[in-house]
Amino acid sequence: MSIKPIGIFDSGVGGTSIWKEIHSVLPFENTIYLADSANAPYGTKDKDVIIDLSIKNTEYLLNKNCKLILVACNTATTNAIDYLRANYKVPFVGIEPAIKPAALHTKTHAIGILATKGTLSSELFSKTATLFANHITIVEQIGNGIVELIESGKLYSKDMKALLKVYLEPMIKADIDYLVLGCTHYPYLIPMLLELLPKHVKIIDSGEAVARQTKAILEQHNLLNIRMKTPKNEFYTNANPEIMRSLLGNRFDVESLDF
Ligand code: DGL
């Protein structure tokens, strides 16, 4: 058992969608969340830059004594988690687009995936797609501009709706019945996506599965916090704290600092 915090990082505020799942599955765990918004988006950067940024975030969290690192970013997971696992002793949990369940359940034999360029072009993504979705059509779409809008506080905006319309059109044409969200910023788009998609299309994201996986890994390593006390949840950003605060329902303090 360990009362040390779980360290969570993302290129920005999107990973708070994963933090919420973690907090709901593991309500007594202490957590430290790091939003590297000053360097967002990661999705357009080269693999070696994504690895360097992931090292910086990991070391910051390890200096804060974290017992496990959750890479709450598909782009950082698909590009950097192998490096992190090979170079640091703590357990790492990552997040990847949930292609497998979508490919397994599709009836139209067509699924859509919305993710960053960095995720869609990664080796890990193409391996998973080949393994689980070789027999169906995958309509891939890079979500250019979405992360930037969310990071600048324009989640529910006309610009966002216009972007999403363009990105969904080829998917609707291909008759997808599942849309996989491959970026942790995107669960915040669900209300808008439901408005724009035909009723029968189901949206899948990996948040809940990742929270369950985190619990399993903590159990495996005997690291669960079994004290049933109100946890300490710390949130840090190197950009405007207001945007993250509002995504967290204004229920938590968000501290701004350089890292
Ligand atoms: N939230 C991220 C992800 O899951 C990164 C988006 C970005 O910075 O481009 O991929």
Short mmCIF file of C-alpha atoms and ligand atoms in Angstrom, two decimals:
data_model
loop_
_atom_site.label_atom_id
_atom_site.label_comp_id
_atom_site.label_asym_id
_atom_site.label_seq_id
_atom_site.Cartn_x
_atom_site.Cartn_y
_atom_site.Cartn_z
CA MET A 1 0.00 0.00 0.00
CA SER A 2 1.21 3.54 -0.71
CA ILE A 3 -0.19 6.98 -0.02
CA LYS A 4 2.11 8.58 -2.63
CA PRO A 5 0.26 10.40 -5.43
CA ILE A 6 -0.52 9.17 -8.92
CA GLY A 7 1.18 11.50 -11.43
CA ILE A 8 -0.80 12.42 -14.53
CA PHE A 9 0.35 14.47 -17.50
CA ASP A 10 -1.02 15.67 -20.81
CA SER A 11 -0.02 18.22 -23.42
CA GLY A 12 -2.70 20.40 -21.84
CA VAL A 13 -6.13 20.41 -20.28
CA GLY A 14 -7.54 17.38 -22.17
CA GLY A 15 -6.21 14.80 -19.73
CA THR A 16 -8.57 16.19 -17.09
CA SER A 17 -11.18 14.02 -18.87
CA ILE A 18 -9.05 11.05 -17.79
CA TRP A 19 -8.41 12.47 -14.32
CA LYS A 20 -12.21 12.48 -13.80
CA GLU A 21 -12.38 8.76 -14.63
CA ILE A 22 -9.44 8.05 -12.31
CA HIS A 23 -11.05 10.00 -9.49
CA SER A 24 -14.29 8.12 -9.93
CA VAL A 25 -12.68 4.63 -9.96
CA LEU A 26 -10.01 5.45 -7.34
CA PRO A 27 -11.66 8.12 -5.14
CA PHE A 28 -9.11 7.91 -2.31
CA GLU A 29 -5.95 8.27 -4.39
CA ASN A 30 -3.90 11.45 -4.13
CA THR A 31 -3.16 12.86 -7.58
CA ILE A 32 -0.92 15.45 -9.23
CA TYR A 33 -1.98 16.63 -12.70
CA LEU A 34 0.41 18.43 -15.01
CA ALA A 35 -0.92 20.32 -18.06
CA ASP A 36 1.92 21.22 -20.42
CA SER A 37 -0.33 23.72 -22.22
CA ALA A 38 2.58 26.04 -23.03
CA ASN A 39 3.82 23.31 -25.39
CA ALA A 40 0.42 22.21 -26.76
CA PRO A 41 -0.35 20.83 -29.21
CA TYR A 42 1.95 17.80 -29.10
CA GLY A 43 0.08 16.22 -32.00
CA THR A 44 1.87 18.22 -34.70
CA LYS A 45 5.36 17.71 -33.23
CA ASP A 46 8.05 15.19 -34.21
CA LYS A 47 8.48 12.01 -32.20
CA ASP A 48 11.81 13.07 -30.65
CA VAL A 49 10.30 16.36 -29.45
CA ILE A 50 7.31 14.48 -27.96
CA ILE A 51 9.76 12.15 -26.17
CA ASP A 52 11.74 15.11 -24.76
CA LEU A 53 8.57 16.80 -23.48
CA SER A 54 7.37 13.51 -21.96
CA ILE A 55 10.72 13.11 -20.15
CA LYS A 56 10.43 16.65 -18.76
CA ASN A 57 6.89 15.99 -17.46
CA THR A 58 7.80 12.57 -16.05
CA GLU A 59 10.81 13.93 -14.17
CA TYR A 60 8.74 16.75 -12.71
CA LEU A 61 6.21 14.22 -11.40
CA LEU A 62 8.88 11.85 -10.11
CA ASN A 63 10.47 14.73 -8.19
CA LYS A 64 7.07 15.13 -6.55
CA ASN A 65 7.36 11.51 -5.44
CA CYS A 66 4.68 9.95 -7.67
CA LYS A 67 4.24 6.18 -7.43
CA LEU A 68 2.82 5.66 -10.93
CA ILE A 69 2.72 7.86 -14.00
CA LEU A 70 -0.40 8.01 -16.13
CA VAL A 71 0.34 9.38 -19.57
CA ALA A 72 -3.10 10.96 -20.15
CA CYS A 73 -2.31 11.78 -23.76
CA ASN A 74 -2.67 9.48 -26.78
CA THR A 75 0.04 11.36 -28.67
CA ALA A 76 2.60 11.03 -25.86
CA THR A 77 1.62 7.39 -25.22
CA THR A 78 1.90 6.27 -28.83
CA ASN A 79 5.21 8.09 -29.33
CA ALA A 80 6.99 8.03 -25.99
CA ILE A 81 5.73 5.39 -23.56
CA ASP A 82 8.18 2.70 -24.74
CA TYR A 83 11.04 5.10 -24.04
CA LEU A 84 9.65 6.05 -20.62
CA ARG A 85 9.09 2.42 -19.58
CA ALA A 86 12.63 1.53 -20.63
CA ASN A 87 14.21 4.40 -18.70
CA TYR A 88 12.28 4.84 -15.45
CA LYS A 89 11.46 2.35 -12.71
CA VAL A 90 7.90 3.41 -11.81
CA PRO A 91 4.95 1.77 -13.56
CA PHE A 92 3.46 3.71 -16.48
CA VAL A 93 -0.11 3.55 -17.78
CA GLY A 94 -0.90 5.04 -21.18
CA ILE A 95 -3.91 5.71 -23.34
CA GLU A 96 -4.51 4.60 -26.92
CA PRO A 97 -7.48 4.92 -29.29
CA ALA A 98 -10.02 2.14 -28.56
CA ILE A 99 -10.05 0.65 -32.05
CA LYS A 100 -10.47 -2.90 -30.81
CA PRO A 101 -13.99 -2.66 -29.32
CA ALA A 102 -15.19 -0.53 -32.24
CA ALA A 103 -13.82 -3.00 -34.81
CA LEU A 104 -15.35 -5.88 -32.87
CA HIS A 105 -18.86 -4.44 -32.68
CA THR A 106 -19.32 -2.52 -35.93
CA LYS A 107 -22.23 -3.72 -38.04
CA THR A 108 -21.60 -1.40 -40.97
CA HIS A 109 -17.95 -2.54 -41.14
CA ALA A 110 -16.86 1.07 -41.03
CA ILE A 111 -15.55 3.03 -38.05
CA GLY A 112 -14.27 6.56 -37.74
CA ILE A 113 -11.29 7.70 -35.75
CA LEU A 114 -10.55 11.26 -34.78
CA ALA A 115 -7.04 11.79 -33.38
CA THR A 116 -3.92 13.90 -33.72
CA LYS A 117 -1.41 13.57 -36.54
CA GLY A 118 1.16 12.31 -34.03
CA THR A 119 -1.13 9.46 -32.92
CA LEU A 120 -2.37 8.45 -36.36
CA SER A 121 1.15 8.37 -37.80
CA SER A 122 2.66 6.42 -34.89
CA GLU A 123 3.92 2.87 -35.19
CA LEU A 124 1.87 1.77 -32.21
CA PHE A 125 -1.35 2.98 -33.82
CA SER A 126 -0.69 1.27 -37.14
CA LYS A 127 0.20 -1.97 -35.35
CA THR A 128 -3.07 -1.89 -33.37
CA ALA A 129 -5.10 -1.00 -36.46
CA THR A 130 -3.55 -3.86 -38.46
CA LEU A 131 -4.08 -6.30 -35.63
CA PHE A 132 -7.72 -5.54 -34.83
CA ALA A 133 -9.26 -3.70 -37.75
CA ASN A 134 -7.80 -5.21 -40.90
CA HIS A 135 -11.19 -6.49 -42.04
CA ILE A 136 -13.08 -3.19 -41.85
CA THR A 137 -12.89 0.35 -43.20
CA ILE A 138 -11.27 2.89 -40.89
CA VAL A 139 -11.96 6.50 -41.76
CA GLU A 140 -9.04 8.35 -40.15
CA GLN A 141 -9.29 12.06 -39.50
CA ILE A 142 -6.66 14.36 -38.02
CA GLY A 143 -8.33 16.82 -35.67
CA ASN A 144 -6.30 19.84 -36.75
CA GLY A 145 -7.14 22.91 -34.69
CA ILE A 146 -9.39 21.23 -32.11
CA VAL A 147 -6.82 21.13 -29.31
CA GLU A 148 -5.85 24.77 -29.96
CA LEU A 149 -9.50 25.87 -29.62
CA ILE A 150 -9.98 23.94 -26.37
CA GLU A 151 -6.70 25.25 -24.96
CA SER A 152 -7.80 28.80 -25.68
CA GLY A 153 -11.16 28.36 -23.96
CA LYS A 154 -13.22 28.07 -27.16
CA LEU A 155 -14.73 24.65 -26.60
CA TYR A 156 -18.34 25.57 -27.37
CA SER A 157 -17.73 27.92 -30.27
CA LYS A 158 -18.89 28.40 -33.84
CA ASP A 159 -15.35 27.67 -35.03
CA MET A 160 -15.38 24.33 -33.25
CA LYS A 161 -18.73 23.33 -34.71
CA ALA A 162 -17.56 24.27 -38.20
CA LEU A 163 -14.37 22.19 -37.83
CA LEU A 164 -16.26 19.17 -36.52
CA LYS A 165 -18.77 19.32 -39.38
CA VAL A 166 -15.95 19.12 -41.92
CA TYR A 167 -14.19 16.30 -40.06
CA LEU A 168 -17.32 14.18 -39.63
CA GLU A 169 -18.59 14.47 -43.19
CA PRO A 170 -16.40 11.73 -44.76
CA MET A 171 -17.19 9.46 -41.82
CA ILE A 172 -20.93 9.91 -42.22
CA LYS A 173 -20.58 9.30 -45.96
CA ALA A 174 -18.74 6.05 -45.26
CA ASP A 175 -21.64 4.98 -42.98
CA ILE A 176 -19.63 4.56 -39.79
CA ASP A 177 -21.50 3.23 -36.76
CA TYR A 178 -18.68 3.85 -34.26
CA LEU A 179 -16.57 6.96 -33.73
CA VAL A 180 -13.38 6.41 -31.74
CA LEU A 181 -12.02 9.45 -29.91
CA GLY A 182 -8.22 9.18 -30.01
CA CYS A 183 -7.27 12.27 -28.05
CA THR A 184 -7.97 13.04 -24.41
CA HIS A 185 -9.18 16.54 -25.26
CA TYR A 186 -12.02 15.12 -27.37
CA PRO A 187 -14.40 13.69 -24.71
CA TYR A 188 -15.25 17.34 -24.04
CA LEU A 189 -16.67 17.46 -27.58
CA ILE A 190 -19.20 14.67 -27.00
CA PRO A 191 -22.29 16.92 -26.62
CA MET A 192 -21.45 18.63 -29.92
CA LEU A 193 -20.57 15.39 -31.68
CA LEU A 194 -23.91 13.86 -30.65
CA GLU A 195 -25.67 16.80 -32.23
CA LEU A 196 -23.78 16.40 -35.49
CA LEU A 197 -23.71 12.62 -35.89
CA PRO A 198 -26.58 10.37 -37.02
CA LYS A 199 -28.36 8.87 -33.99
CA HIS A 200 -27.10 5.31 -34.53
CA VAL A 201 -23.40 6.26 -34.30
CA LYS A 202 -21.82 5.34 -30.97
CA ILE A 203 -18.89 7.27 -29.54
CA ILE A 204 -16.10 5.39 -27.79
CA ASP A 205 -13.26 6.78 -25.72
CA SER A 206 -10.72 4.97 -23.59
CA GLY A 207 -11.08 6.90 -20.32
CA GLU A 208 -12.92 4.34 -18.22
CA ALA A 209 -10.77 1.44 -19.44
CA VAL A 210 -7.63 3.39 -18.55
CA ALA A 211 -8.93 4.08 -15.05
CA ARG A 212 -9.65 0.37 -14.54
CA GLN A 213 -6.19 -0.50 -15.90
CA THR A 214 -4.59 2.02 -13.50
CA LYS A 215 -6.37 0.35 -10.58
CA ALA A 216 -5.22 -3.09 -11.73
CA ILE A 217 -1.59 -1.95 -12.06
CA LEU A 218 -1.65 -0.34 -8.60
CA GLU A 219 -3.02 -3.60 -7.16
CA GLN A 220 -0.41 -5.65 -8.99
CA HIS A 221 2.41 -3.52 -7.55
CA ASN A 222 0.82 -3.33 -4.12
CA LEU A 223 0.57 0.45 -4.44
CA LEU A 224 -3.11 1.13 -3.77
CA ASN A 225 -3.90 3.79 -1.20
CA ILE A 226 -6.12 1.90 1.18
CA ARG A 227 -6.63 4.81 3.57
CA MET A 228 -10.20 5.99 3.10
CA LYS A 229 -9.37 9.67 3.55
CA THR A 230 -10.26 12.69 1.43
CA PRO A 231 -7.42 12.80 -1.12
CA LYS A 232 -5.20 15.71 -2.10
CA ASN A 233 -5.70 16.56 -5.78
CA GLU A 234 -3.18 19.04 -7.17
CA PHE A 235 -3.45 20.63 -10.62
CA TYR A 236 -0.61 22.52 -12.30
CA THR A 237 -0.40 24.29 -15.63
CA ASN A 238 2.24 26.38 -17.37
CA ALA A 239 -0.47 28.46 -19.09
CA ASN A 240 -3.76 30.16 -18.17
CA PRO A 241 -5.21 28.29 -15.14
CA GLU A 242 -8.77 29.55 -15.75
CA ILE A 243 -9.40 27.20 -18.69
CA MET A 244 -8.51 24.12 -16.70
CA ARG A 245 -10.39 25.37 -13.67
CA SER A 246 -13.58 25.69 -15.70
CA LEU A 247 -13.18 22.21 -17.25
CA LEU A 248 -12.94 20.90 -13.67
CA GLY A 249 -16.26 22.55 -12.87
CA ASN A 250 -14.57 25.29 -10.81
CA ARG A 251 -14.26 22.81 -7.95
CA PHE A 252 -10.46 22.73 -7.69
CA ASP A 253 -7.57 25.17 -7.46
CA VAL A 254 -5.26 25.21 -10.45
CA GLU A 255 -1.78 26.56 -9.90
CA SER A 256 0.21 28.23 -12.62
CA LEU A 257 3.95 27.51 -12.71
CA ASP A 258 6.92 27.02 -15.03
CA PHE A 259 8.05 23.48 -15.75
N1 DGL B 1 -4.53 15.30 -25.44
C1 DGL B 1 -3.62 14.81 -26.37
C2 DGL B 1 -3.86 13.45 -26.91
O1 DGL B 1 -4.52 12.66 -26.28
C3 DGL B 1 -2.72 15.68 -27.15
C4 DGL B 1 -3.27 16.62 -28.11
C5 DGL B 1 -2.19 17.49 -28.63
O2 DGL B 1 -1.49 18.09 -27.83
O3 DGL B 1 -2.03 17.56 -29.85
O4 DGL B 1 -3.40 13.11 -27.96
#
